[in-house]
Amino acid sequence: MTTAVPTDLDQLCVNTIRTLSMDAVQAANSGHPGSPMGMAPIAYCLWREFLRFDPQDPIWPNRDRFVLSAGHCSMLLYSMLHLTGVKAVSKDYETLGEPSVPLEAIKKFRQLDSRCPGHPEYRWTSGVETTTGPLGQGLATSVGMALAGRWQAAHYHRPGFDDLINFNVYALCGDGCMMEGISAEAASLAGHLKLSNLCWIYDNNRITIEGNTALTFSDDVATRFIGHGWNVTRVGDANDREMLARAFRTFLATRDRPTLIIVDSHIAYGAPNKQDTSGAHGEPLGEDEIRLTKRNYGWPEDAKFHVPNEVYEHFEQGMGKRGKDLRDAWFARVKDYRAKFPELADEFYRLHHRQLPEGWDRNLPTFPTDAKGMATRDASGKVLNVIAKNVPWMMGGSADLGPSCKTRLTFDGAGEYSPENYGGRNLHFGIREHAMGAVLNGMALVKVRAYGSTFLIFSDYAKPAIRLGALMELPVIYVFTHDSIGVGEDGPTHQPVEQVAALRGIPGLIVLRPADAAETVEAWRAVAKLHHQPAALILTRQAVPVIDRSKYASAAGVSRGAYVLADVQDGKPDVLLLATGSEVTLCLDAYERLRAEGIRARVVSMPSWELFDDQPNEYRDAVIPPSVRARVSVEQASTFGWSKYVGDTGQSIGMRSFGASAPLKQLLQKFGFTVENIVAAARDQIRLTPRRADR
Ligand SMILES: Cc1ncc(C[n+]2csc(CCOP(=O)(O)OP(=O)(O)O)c2C)c(N)n1
Ligand SMILES: [Mg+2]
């Protein structure tokens, strides 16, 4: 690849990126102008000379990925998407004719419904590869993209076709991303995995919100990354495009490690009073300063949102032409590949369209009634192994808890993912839950079916990434085991209390806490079918009985989120017992006891509030009849949220403390998870909340 000697046209392009960013932030009267101005030459050099990206087809599978981890610098990305003429893509994968970011959208930066929201949002603005804003997330997500790219290459390449999937992943970050712990977790993992298709660019402007980084940050970043096993290179001046190009070429030539390029830059470059100050970080420069800066650039001082025509042309002739040629050549290769390897090509197509293969649910296990039972984590491990065998592009692993979470794939050929075996489907994230969450998001963005696991208590360590995954509508699957005080002796540090409620609070995330092995099968069946929603399976460590389905209702009801498991023979019940997970069986025992006393109870198993809330009113009212006010909920978790189902007058048996360290039997007594307690609560409810007259 040759790099053009810098010309005035190059400078014109760089200054266009800068002035668009300044003008948009000023018009919005909010946003971050300084860093886009400083980083403009980096983005320009990368996009114009190196990025293999076709603006006409921004979802071409083998495109290079560009991640703006410093999401507050969104105007940098919007400027690039605009200037390169990236096309909008519809949700059903058809490229539309209209531009993703028209100039009008930039003029409405940060306004309602603009394609240029405050921070870049995946699925909202075509060409945005991942949602960023929470610092560090983009970096860690880029590791997942690179990792999944390597897997796809290992899995789909065949002799004569060893270049089908060779995209690179670039992530641009600032001081904030470098300081966040998640980036250290992610860098450590990427270095260990020797992901040489990964390039991070660190905008070392030494400014954050509170001032100079001398206040807070004295890491030797280069040494740190060398320690992580990275190739580290430096560019002493962000405006030196020749040195930038050289750094990118070094990255491309490095085959055994990821690359970090540290670029020294100036925030608000060229602004006479604001350059190198934190004042340029998060507020408009101001009209006067903008005028002075434009004068400095040799720009028409009063022109706003000005884009010289030759700038569009220059991008089109550079990235546009290169991207289109590469993209067309790639599709021609895929045609040959399809002729030779139709099954693999079909797989690849389905993967990219988030479709499941035919027969994805064949051979799912069934579990016979068993009073002693099995832990739902064990049932889950069996189901996952069957589904993953049927879905070749399903892959994942654990943050060092695979043996406990039962997420290891044990069938022949599953393999362990490593630098020597990128085709392995068992990932080992190490003890890095936060990075794991973001890496899973990155994998899902490259369209493999990704899952990850840890103890439910440590879901908190991954929460920011889970939230972003839900925001991006990515079908990542979480397996969270050791779901309650059921962990017993490990005590309060390991006993989740508020975690289920917190996960239920994330919009779009489907939380499923199955009651037994049969419900676990159905929970996986529901999760596997999700296209645009992440899911969290909440599973027990301890054995729970496998419910007698000839006596009680079928577990198929799981697909509706909640269902009547045990009921009165006729008419309406006097009291409802609502429960999830391991507490469902307790409620069944209470139901039998009540029945013997002549009390008419109904047991509702409620593995997923979210799926239940999505059902039509009639179904919900049939399961939880509004007229039956006597209600008891039982869940070994914070009672937060249960009033939605038990109402003002119902009773919730749950956790109001952090638990305790003791054998499980004693804990169940101490915290009231006993048949006697449920029966007493049911009696109280009937006494205190007489049934309302049927409406
Ligand atoms: C996790 C997280 N914490 C805090 C913030 C708020 N925040 C946005 S930008 C910023 C400073 C980032 O500094 P740097 O990355 O150096 O960006 P620059 O000031 O150079 O643009 C902070 C603290 C955030 N977006 N994400
Ligand atoms: Mg900075």
XYZ file of C-alpha atoms and ligand atoms in Angstrom:
722
model
C 0.000 0.000 0.000
C 1.374 3.403 -0.888
C 0.614 6.469 1.092
C 0.169 9.752 -0.652
C 2.551 12.511 0.282
C 0.517 14.973 2.331
C -1.095 17.552 0.139
C -3.200 20.590 0.812
C -6.167 18.469 -0.068
C -5.324 16.182 2.841
C -5.189 19.185 5.128
C -8.468 20.431 3.734
C -10.099 17.117 4.627
C -8.669 17.147 8.139
C -9.888 20.674 8.693
C -13.326 19.778 7.384
C -13.607 17.075 10.042
C -12.547 19.620 12.634
C -14.860 22.407 11.586
C -17.879 20.109 11.224
C -17.273 18.924 14.782
C -16.887 22.459 16.101
C -19.969 23.716 14.284
C -22.192 20.815 15.315
C -21.296 21.133 18.996
C -21.818 24.873 18.855
C -25.228 24.478 17.188
C -26.293 21.891 19.755
C -24.824 24.022 22.502
C -23.555 20.787 23.997
C -21.033 18.104 23.207
C -17.296 17.577 22.909
C -15.441 19.526 20.248
C -11.837 19.333 21.478
C -10.884 15.734 20.912
C -12.447 15.374 17.480
C -10.295 18.357 16.500
C -7.190 16.736 17.926
C -7.936 13.262 16.539
C -9.048 14.410 13.093
C -5.742 13.547 11.342
C -5.759 10.071 12.906
C -9.240 9.284 11.670
C -8.459 10.848 8.319
C -5.285 8.857 7.748
C -6.881 5.598 8.819
C -10.084 5.939 6.843
C -8.628 7.477 3.734
C -5.599 5.190 3.397
C -6.166 1.973 5.272
C -9.682 1.105 6.404
C -11.196 -1.563 4.153
C -14.742 -0.341 4.271
C -17.261 0.178 1.507
C -19.485 3.154 2.292
C -22.069 1.742 -0.131
C -22.316 -1.477 1.880
C -21.446 -0.774 5.485
C -22.449 -4.274 6.604
C -20.217 -6.186 4.210
C -19.089 -9.028 6.520
C -15.350 -8.764 5.861
C -15.123 -4.994 6.363
C -12.590 -3.619 8.779
C -14.237 -2.445 11.987
C -13.658 1.026 13.356
C -14.670 1.483 16.985
C -14.751 4.926 18.549
C -14.208 3.935 22.142
C -14.058 7.568 23.191
C -17.777 7.825 22.501
C -18.008 11.437 23.626
C -16.033 12.277 20.468
C -19.053 11.178 18.442
C -18.808 14.155 16.096
C -15.542 12.717 14.797
C -17.350 9.561 13.743
C -20.375 11.371 12.347
C -18.072 13.590 10.304
C -16.356 10.524 8.858
C -19.656 8.788 8.104
C -20.895 11.910 6.405
C -17.786 12.742 4.404
C -17.346 9.184 3.148
C -21.031 8.973 2.195
C -21.845 5.852 4.203
C -25.269 4.544 3.253
C -28.057 3.765 5.662
C -28.963 0.131 6.144
C -32.409 -1.111 6.988
C -32.963 -3.563 9.783
C -33.634 -6.394 7.343
C -30.125 -6.056 5.948
C -30.946 -4.202 2.773
C -28.816 -1.250 1.983
C -30.918 1.813 1.402
C -30.036 4.523 -1.034
C -30.026 7.348 1.453
C -26.992 8.508 3.377
C -26.600 7.343 6.934
C -25.527 10.776 8.136
C -26.718 13.600 5.883
C -25.481 17.088 6.646
C -28.959 17.827 8.010
C -28.408 15.203 10.722
C -25.128 16.819 11.723
C -26.895 20.159 11.947
C -29.295 18.463 14.346
C -26.550 16.847 16.400
C -27.930 15.715 19.783
C -31.520 16.640 18.883
C -34.488 14.298 19.107
C -34.512 11.643 16.360
C -31.306 12.883 14.744
C -29.047 10.150 13.370
C -26.354 11.961 15.325
C -27.222 11.354 18.965
C -24.895 12.475 21.762
C -22.964 9.219 21.699
C -22.722 6.760 18.797
C -25.494 4.183 18.834
C -25.327 0.872 17.026
C -28.508 -0.014 15.084
C -29.481 3.630 14.992
C -26.765 5.071 12.765
C -25.407 2.800 10.020
C -21.647 2.625 10.111
C -21.531 2.826 13.891
C -20.087 -0.592 14.722
C -20.863 -0.513 18.439
C -22.485 1.798 20.943
C -19.908 3.696 22.982
C -19.914 6.346 25.664
C -19.177 4.480 28.880
C -15.399 4.743 28.590
C -13.436 1.566 28.011
C -16.381 -0.436 26.663
C -15.450 0.137 23.037
C -11.931 -1.130 23.592
C -13.109 -4.318 25.250
C -15.819 -4.794 22.631
C -13.187 -4.537 19.899
C -11.412 -7.534 21.443
C -14.589 -9.586 20.990
C -14.804 -8.532 17.360
C -11.187 -9.485 16.709
C -11.538 -12.746 18.580
C -14.677 -13.733 16.676
C -13.030 -12.721 13.393
C -10.198 -15.129 14.078
C -12.707 -17.848 14.925
C -14.625 -17.309 11.699
C -11.408 -17.524 9.710
C -10.400 -20.755 11.424
C -13.845 -22.251 11.021
C -14.726 -21.229 7.472
C -11.426 -21.059 5.641
C -10.622 -23.915 3.308
C -7.684 -24.530 0.975
C -7.797 -21.874 -1.698
C -10.046 -19.768 0.503
C -7.837 -18.532 3.271
C -8.633 -14.860 2.901
C -12.418 -14.796 3.221
C -12.436 -13.425 6.727
C -9.406 -11.329 7.431
C -10.848 -8.059 8.636
C -8.963 -5.891 11.092
C -10.409 -4.106 14.089
C -9.327 -0.573 14.942
C -10.354 1.138 18.145
C -9.661 4.769 18.942
C -9.550 5.765 22.582
C -8.473 8.518 24.921
C -7.065 8.870 28.406
C -10.384 7.910 29.963
C -10.527 4.536 28.211
C -6.953 3.884 29.270
C -7.740 4.571 32.919
C -10.833 2.370 33.084
C -10.151 -1.072 34.501
C -12.031 -2.826 31.736
C -9.394 -1.816 29.201
C -6.687 -3.495 31.250
C -8.726 -6.698 31.460
C -9.372 -6.572 27.742
C -5.774 -5.732 26.803
C -4.525 -8.565 28.947
C -6.868 -11.014 27.237
C -6.098 -9.732 23.727
C -2.365 -9.931 24.376
C -2.683 -13.436 25.711
C -4.687 -14.471 22.666
C -2.163 -12.756 20.334
C -4.923 -11.054 18.357
C -2.805 -9.441 15.668
C -5.928 -8.263 13.812
C -6.494 -5.756 16.587
C -5.141 -2.200 16.654
C -5.853 0.303 19.408
C -4.981 3.925 18.879
C -4.496 5.946 22.040
C -5.106 9.662 21.697
C -2.649 10.830 24.308
C -3.771 14.435 24.704
C -3.157 14.409 28.452
C -6.458 16.134 29.147
C -9.572 14.845 30.848
C -12.510 16.681 32.353
C -10.864 17.822 35.549
C -7.709 19.030 33.880
C -4.309 17.679 32.949
C -3.725 13.978 33.439
C -0.870 14.965 35.749
C -3.665 15.052 38.319
C -4.531 11.404 38.040
C -2.530 9.319 35.622
C 1.148 8.565 35.607
C 1.138 5.097 34.057
C 3.810 4.319 31.568
C 1.225 3.139 29.081
C 3.758 1.809 26.596
C 5.437 -0.354 29.189
C 2.097 -1.515 30.494
C 1.068 -2.737 27.048
C 4.430 -4.311 26.318
C 3.790 -6.205 29.528
C 0.408 -7.301 28.151
C 2.203 -8.762 25.151
C 1.364 -6.020 22.690
C 3.369 -4.391 19.960
C 3.645 -0.727 20.921
C 4.502 2.112 18.609
C 4.446 5.874 19.019
C 3.575 8.850 16.900
C 4.923 12.012 18.442
C 2.576 14.387 16.659
C -0.982 13.625 15.581
C -0.579 16.001 12.670
C 2.265 13.976 11.211
C 0.272 11.880 8.791
C 3.350 10.195 7.376
C 4.253 8.857 10.801
C 0.664 7.815 11.385
C 0.676 5.895 8.123
C 3.938 4.272 9.107
C 2.411 3.182 12.405
C -0.576 1.641 10.634
C 1.772 -0.174 8.279
C 3.647 -1.517 11.294
C 0.358 -2.811 12.633
C -0.443 -4.509 9.342
C 2.974 -6.145 9.281
C 2.712 -7.443 12.842
C 1.456 -11.009 12.803
C 1.886 -12.237 16.307
C 0.455 -9.592 18.648
C -2.086 -6.812 18.869
C -0.771 -3.304 18.268
C -1.119 -0.143 20.321
C -0.335 3.152 18.629
C 0.214 5.955 21.119
C -0.380 9.290 19.443
C 0.506 12.545 21.171
C -2.101 15.100 20.250
C -3.551 18.437 21.237
C -7.142 18.738 22.347
C -8.857 21.536 20.369
C -5.892 21.750 18.015
C -5.689 25.196 16.503
C -8.036 26.967 18.931
C -5.929 29.886 20.152
C -7.372 30.103 23.661
C -8.637 26.597 24.256
C -6.044 24.239 22.816
C -4.564 21.906 25.451
C -7.160 22.888 28.039
C -9.940 20.868 29.623
C -12.233 23.749 28.691
C -12.294 22.274 25.187
C -13.405 18.861 26.403
C -17.109 19.115 27.017
C -18.546 22.408 25.936
C -18.803 24.422 22.738
C -15.793 26.533 21.882
C -17.962 29.644 21.578
C -18.601 31.694 18.446
C -15.576 33.942 18.882
C -13.140 31.132 19.479
C -14.576 29.238 16.519
C -13.980 32.238 14.293
C -10.389 32.548 15.493
C -9.791 28.852 15.035
C -11.168 28.901 11.519
C -8.924 31.824 10.743
C -6.014 29.739 11.973
C -7.001 26.923 9.632
C -7.340 29.331 6.715
C -11.043 28.506 6.689
C -13.817 30.924 5.758
C -14.487 32.372 9.213
C -18.226 32.712 8.990
C -19.007 29.595 7.010
C -20.899 26.988 9.027
C -21.061 23.272 8.210
C -18.956 24.010 5.185
C -17.759 21.003 3.167
C -15.675 21.772 0.070
C -16.729 19.506 -2.788
C -13.252 18.187 -3.352
C -13.335 16.722 0.156
C -16.209 14.394 -0.740
C -14.426 13.489 -3.960
C -11.178 12.819 -2.196
C -12.796 10.348 0.193
C -14.661 8.714 -2.641
C -11.502 8.203 -4.628
C -9.650 6.886 -1.604
C -11.711 4.848 0.755
C -14.771 4.731 -1.486
C -13.047 3.175 -4.459
C -10.815 0.905 -2.417
C -13.741 -0.298 -0.328
C -15.977 -0.987 -3.284
C -13.288 -2.944 -5.145
C -12.508 -5.019 -2.099
C -16.137 -5.625 -1.347
C -16.995 -6.649 -4.911
C -13.979 -8.928 -5.103
C -15.018 -10.484 -1.811
C -18.538 -11.276 -2.969
C -17.107 -12.839 -6.119
C -14.905 -15.048 -3.937
C -17.874 -16.001 -1.815
C -19.684 -17.104 -4.942
C -16.842 -19.500 -5.739
C -16.778 -20.621 -2.149
C -20.492 -21.308 -2.202
C -20.080 -23.465 -5.308
C -17.411 -25.557 -3.604
C -18.639 -25.537 -0.041
C -22.388 -24.974 -0.171
C -23.019 -26.121 3.379
C -20.401 -23.890 4.917
C -21.589 -20.987 2.800
C -25.116 -21.596 3.993
C -23.900 -21.631 7.574
C -22.081 -18.371 7.071
C -25.189 -16.800 5.576
C -27.350 -17.904 8.474
C -24.825 -16.730 10.978
C -24.867 -13.294 9.414
C -28.635 -13.144 9.418
C -28.953 -14.418 12.964
C -30.898 -17.442 11.763
C -30.731 -20.815 13.444
C -29.831 -23.888 11.394
C -32.445 -26.526 10.608
C -32.724 -28.972 13.471
C -31.106 -26.651 15.996
C -33.257 -28.179 18.758
C -32.991 -31.846 17.842
C -31.968 -34.239 20.607
C -32.787 -31.860 23.429
C -32.789 -33.939 26.622
C -35.829 -34.831 28.685
C -35.598 -35.339 32.395
C -37.733 -37.912 34.244
C -39.513 -36.996 37.454
C -37.033 -37.198 40.283
C -37.653 -36.121 43.867
C -33.945 -35.829 44.581
C -33.543 -34.029 41.304
C -30.660 -32.173 39.765
C -29.253 -28.659 39.861
C -30.554 -26.467 37.080
C -26.916 -25.608 36.243
C -26.354 -29.295 35.511
C -29.437 -29.506 33.336
C -28.317 -26.334 31.584
C -24.900 -27.797 30.837
C -26.519 -30.761 29.124
C -28.893 -28.600 27.097
C -26.193 -26.135 26.071
C -24.038 -28.975 24.812
C -26.849 -30.256 22.620
C -27.775 -26.863 21.195
C -24.152 -25.874 20.610
C -23.553 -29.117 18.759
C -26.482 -28.271 16.502
C -25.472 -24.615 16.049
C -21.867 -24.644 14.815
C -21.344 -20.929 15.347
C -22.348 -20.936 18.971
C -19.348 -20.289 21.182
C -18.553 -18.970 24.588
C -17.142 -19.748 27.952
C -16.677 -18.554 31.442
C -14.739 -16.139 33.594
C -12.840 -19.035 35.140
C -15.961 -20.728 36.465
C -16.665 -23.148 33.632
C -16.543 -26.219 35.900
C -19.044 -24.577 38.280
C -21.306 -22.965 35.700
C -21.292 -26.089 33.520
C -20.791 -24.091 30.357
C -17.954 -26.098 28.883
C -18.672 -27.772 25.562
C -17.568 -31.361 25.902
C -18.540 -32.940 22.579
C -15.933 -34.072 20.081
C -14.385 -31.254 18.143
C -15.604 -28.430 20.371
C -12.006 -27.507 21.169
C -10.426 -24.833 23.310
C -9.935 -21.367 21.832
C -6.278 -20.363 21.964
C -3.668 -18.632 19.783
C -2.814 -22.075 18.463
C -6.441 -23.006 17.903
C -8.643 -20.076 16.943
C -11.279 -22.578 15.796
C -11.942 -23.716 19.366
C -15.395 -22.972 20.711
C -14.612 -23.037 24.411
C -13.419 -19.616 25.443
C -11.534 -18.965 28.634
C -12.060 -15.356 29.652
C -9.976 -15.634 32.792
C -11.166 -13.783 35.870
C -12.280 -10.773 33.860
C -16.071 -10.488 34.075
C -16.283 -6.900 32.920
C -14.208 -7.520 29.817
C -16.111 -10.765 29.251
C -19.375 -8.849 28.981
C -17.987 -6.429 26.428
C -16.141 -9.164 24.544
C -19.424 -11.072 24.262
C -21.008 -7.942 22.817
C -18.172 -7.693 20.278
C -18.590 -11.335 19.331
C -22.327 -10.839 18.865
C -21.627 -7.799 16.681
C -19.600 -10.068 14.419
C -22.651 -12.325 14.574
C -21.431 -15.470 16.277
C -23.867 -16.754 18.914
C -22.058 -15.853 22.087
C -22.554 -16.950 25.675
C -20.677 -16.326 28.873
C -20.940 -17.479 32.437
C -20.079 -16.658 36.008
C -21.754 -16.737 39.409
C -24.872 -14.584 39.611
C -23.244 -12.476 42.311
C -20.551 -11.411 39.850
C -23.043 -10.310 37.226
C -22.458 -6.953 38.899
C -18.906 -7.024 37.583
C -20.236 -7.300 34.045
C -23.305 -5.119 34.448
C -22.203 -2.110 32.351
C -21.547 -4.380 29.394
C -24.796 -6.285 29.899
C -26.611 -2.988 29.846
C -24.884 -1.903 26.638
C -25.651 -5.259 25.032
C -29.321 -4.764 25.823
C -29.186 -1.232 24.459
C -27.638 -2.586 21.251
C -30.239 -5.380 21.112
C -27.589 -8.086 20.923
C -28.646 -11.683 21.583
C -25.859 -12.468 24.049
C -26.618 -15.306 26.464
C -25.519 -15.197 30.088
C -25.467 -18.243 32.304
C -25.486 -17.085 35.920
C -25.322 -19.905 38.421
C -25.160 -20.115 42.232
C -28.293 -18.079 42.146
C -29.259 -17.513 45.793
C -28.577 -18.192 49.456
C -28.606 -21.727 48.101
C -24.824 -21.357 47.885
C -24.892 -21.901 51.662
C -21.543 -21.827 53.403
C -19.918 -19.340 51.016
C -21.959 -16.714 52.817
C -23.100 -13.167 52.111
C -20.240 -12.220 49.763
C -21.399 -14.933 47.401
C -25.133 -14.892 48.016
C -26.882 -12.802 45.393
C -29.760 -10.751 46.746
C -30.442 -7.691 44.597
C -28.868 -9.054 41.385
C -32.007 -10.585 39.906
C -33.972 -7.398 40.515
C -31.182 -5.343 38.950
C -31.067 -7.544 35.870
C -34.858 -7.389 35.569
C -34.493 -3.626 35.601
C -32.467 -3.597 32.384
C -34.822 -2.861 29.482
C -34.805 -5.606 26.875
C -32.875 -8.175 28.886
C -34.799 -11.433 29.270
C -34.217 -12.922 32.702
C -35.157 -16.578 33.162
C -35.017 -18.471 36.427
C -36.239 -21.998 35.697
C -37.715 -24.174 38.445
C -36.314 -27.540 37.460
C -34.495 -29.432 34.736
C -37.544 -29.486 32.448
C -38.002 -25.727 32.729
C -34.301 -25.328 32.029
C -34.729 -27.063 28.682
C -37.607 -24.759 27.832
C -35.685 -21.722 29.011
C -32.826 -22.531 26.638
C -35.326 -23.146 23.854
C -36.757 -19.663 24.380
C -33.343 -18.042 24.609
C -31.953 -19.709 21.508
C -34.731 -18.166 19.441
C -34.048 -14.585 20.511
C -32.696 -12.346 17.756
C -32.421 -8.972 19.332
C -32.479 -9.508 23.061
C -29.839 -10.624 25.480
C -30.856 -13.176 28.070
C -29.729 -14.184 31.533
C -30.350 -17.703 32.785
C -30.399 -17.784 36.569
C -29.526 -21.265 37.757
C -29.066 -23.187 40.976
C -25.938 -24.737 42.320
C -27.919 -27.163 44.469
C -30.156 -29.992 43.295
C -33.849 -29.221 42.912
C -36.524 -31.889 42.312
C -37.570 -32.598 38.739
C -41.286 -31.851 38.927
C -43.803 -34.600 38.102
C -45.309 -33.267 34.892
C -47.959 -35.981 34.731
C -49.378 -34.524 37.918
C -48.666 -30.849 37.246
C -48.633 -28.748 34.064
C -46.104 -29.098 31.267
C -42.943 -26.994 31.310
C -43.849 -25.732 27.838
C -45.492 -22.838 29.672
C -42.038 -21.349 30.165
C -42.235 -19.815 26.700
C -44.992 -17.545 28.030
C -42.927 -16.445 30.971
C -45.343 -17.691 33.626
C -47.923 -20.450 33.719
C -50.284 -22.234 36.058
C -48.398 -25.215 37.363
C -50.846 -26.561 39.962
C -54.451 -25.487 40.333
C -57.807 -26.060 41.936
C -60.070 -28.629 40.303
C -62.721 -26.100 39.351
C -63.451 -22.418 39.602
C -61.087 -19.783 40.857
C -58.484 -20.332 43.544
C -58.593 -18.611 46.930
C -54.889 -17.859 46.989
C -52.057 -17.601 44.459
C -48.557 -18.834 45.175
C -46.147 -17.153 42.761
C -42.557 -18.366 42.592
C -39.471 -18.772 40.460
C -36.606 -21.237 40.402
C -35.868 -23.365 43.402
C -38.839 -21.948 45.317
C -41.414 -23.392 42.924
C -41.130 -26.848 44.431
C -41.533 -25.392 47.908
C -44.764 -23.820 46.724
C -45.935 -27.141 45.307
C -45.395 -28.724 48.712
C -47.287 -25.860 50.354
C -50.066 -26.284 47.794
C -50.453 -29.967 48.696
C -50.502 -29.123 52.388
C -53.156 -26.430 51.839
C -55.180 -28.771 49.728
C -55.222 -31.328 52.510
C -56.629 -28.576 54.719
C -59.278 -27.773 52.146
C -57.674 -24.490 51.058
C -57.874 -23.805 47.326
C -54.471 -22.626 46.115
C -52.874 -22.148 42.711
C -49.165 -22.337 42.030
C -47.839 -20.107 39.266
C -44.318 -20.755 38.065
C -42.919 -17.437 36.825
C -39.500 -18.087 35.302
C -39.492 -14.880 33.280
C -41.298 -11.672 34.150
C -40.294 -10.148 30.828
C -41.773 -12.925 28.699
C -44.899 -12.925 30.844
C -45.359 -9.158 30.607
C -45.265 -9.525 26.812
C -48.289 -11.827 26.789
C -51.751 -10.547 25.913
C -53.859 -9.255 28.785
C -56.231 -12.206 28.630
C -53.442 -14.669 29.189
C -51.953 -12.687 32.055
C -55.339 -12.327 33.699
C -56.012 -16.018 33.273
C -52.770 -16.877 35.054
C -53.007 -14.191 37.730
C -56.740 -13.427 37.995
C -57.222 -9.800 39.074
C -60.043 -10.850 41.372
C -57.844 -13.097 43.470
C -56.117 -10.700 45.806
C -54.690 -13.223 48.243
C -51.198 -13.677 46.853
C -47.864 -14.849 48.108
C -44.615 -14.596 46.165
C -41.614 -16.698 47.077
C -38.167 -16.016 45.697
C -34.740 -16.250 47.319
C -33.843 -12.749 46.248
C -34.685 -9.154 47.012
C -38.456 -8.687 47.050
C -37.960 -5.516 45.005
C -40.466 -5.517 42.165
C -42.733 -8.315 43.347
C -45.487 -5.914 44.374
C -46.227 -5.625 40.669
C -47.609 -9.179 40.873
C -48.719 -9.577 44.471
C -50.291 -6.130 44.622
C -50.494 -3.783 47.602
C -51.999 -6.399 49.820
C -49.988 -9.476 48.894
C -47.033 -10.872 50.774
C -43.540 -11.419 49.417
C -41.274 -13.965 50.998
C -37.781 -12.998 49.974
C -34.466 -11.583 51.100
C -34.091 -8.359 53.034
C -30.481 -8.804 54.104
C -27.268 -10.076 52.584
C -27.766 -13.631 53.790
C -25.446 -15.589 56.050
C -22.790 -18.252 55.982
C -24.258 -21.599 57.034
C -25.443 -24.921 55.666
C -28.391 -24.377 53.358
C -30.967 -26.088 55.573
C -30.319 -23.625 58.378
C -30.464 -20.688 55.982
C -33.829 -21.787 54.634
C -35.174 -21.838 58.178
C -33.596 -18.551 59.122
C -34.904 -16.662 56.101
C -38.340 -18.275 56.009
C -38.127 -20.435 52.898
C -40.111 -23.284 54.414
C -43.371 -24.936 53.554
C -44.732 -23.945 56.973
C -43.984 -20.291 56.371
C -45.582 -20.306 52.922
C -48.668 -22.098 54.239
C -48.968 -19.581 57.062
C -48.593 -16.687 54.642
C -51.277 -18.164 52.404
C -53.672 -18.502 55.326
C -52.950 -14.917 56.392
C -53.584 -13.695 52.898
C -56.928 -15.408 52.662
C -57.921 -13.991 56.024
C -56.718 -10.450 55.351
C -57.552 -9.984 51.675
C -60.931 -11.461 50.901
C -61.498 -12.185 47.284
C -63.020 -9.318 45.354
C -66.329 -9.936 43.679
C -65.765 -11.080 40.104
C -66.016 -8.237 37.699
C -17.328 5.029 32.494
C -17.374 6.495 32.284
N -17.061 7.327 33.283
C -17.154 8.652 33.116
C -17.553 9.193 31.939
C -17.718 10.704 31.789
N -16.638 11.200 30.889
C -16.850 11.435 29.603
S -15.485 11.939 28.804
C -14.586 11.926 30.222
C -13.148 12.306 30.207
C -12.412 11.451 29.276
O -11.124 11.879 29.067
P -10.419 11.492 27.709
O -10.728 10.101 27.370
O -9.002 11.847 27.843
O -11.131 12.383 26.631
P -10.736 13.871 26.199
O -10.978 14.777 27.380
O -9.314 13.835 25.841
O -11.661 14.143 25.105
C -15.365 11.477 31.281
C -14.863 11.349 32.669
C -17.891 8.291 30.915
N -18.317 8.684 29.721
N -17.758 6.960 31.096
Mg -7.723 13.061 26.990
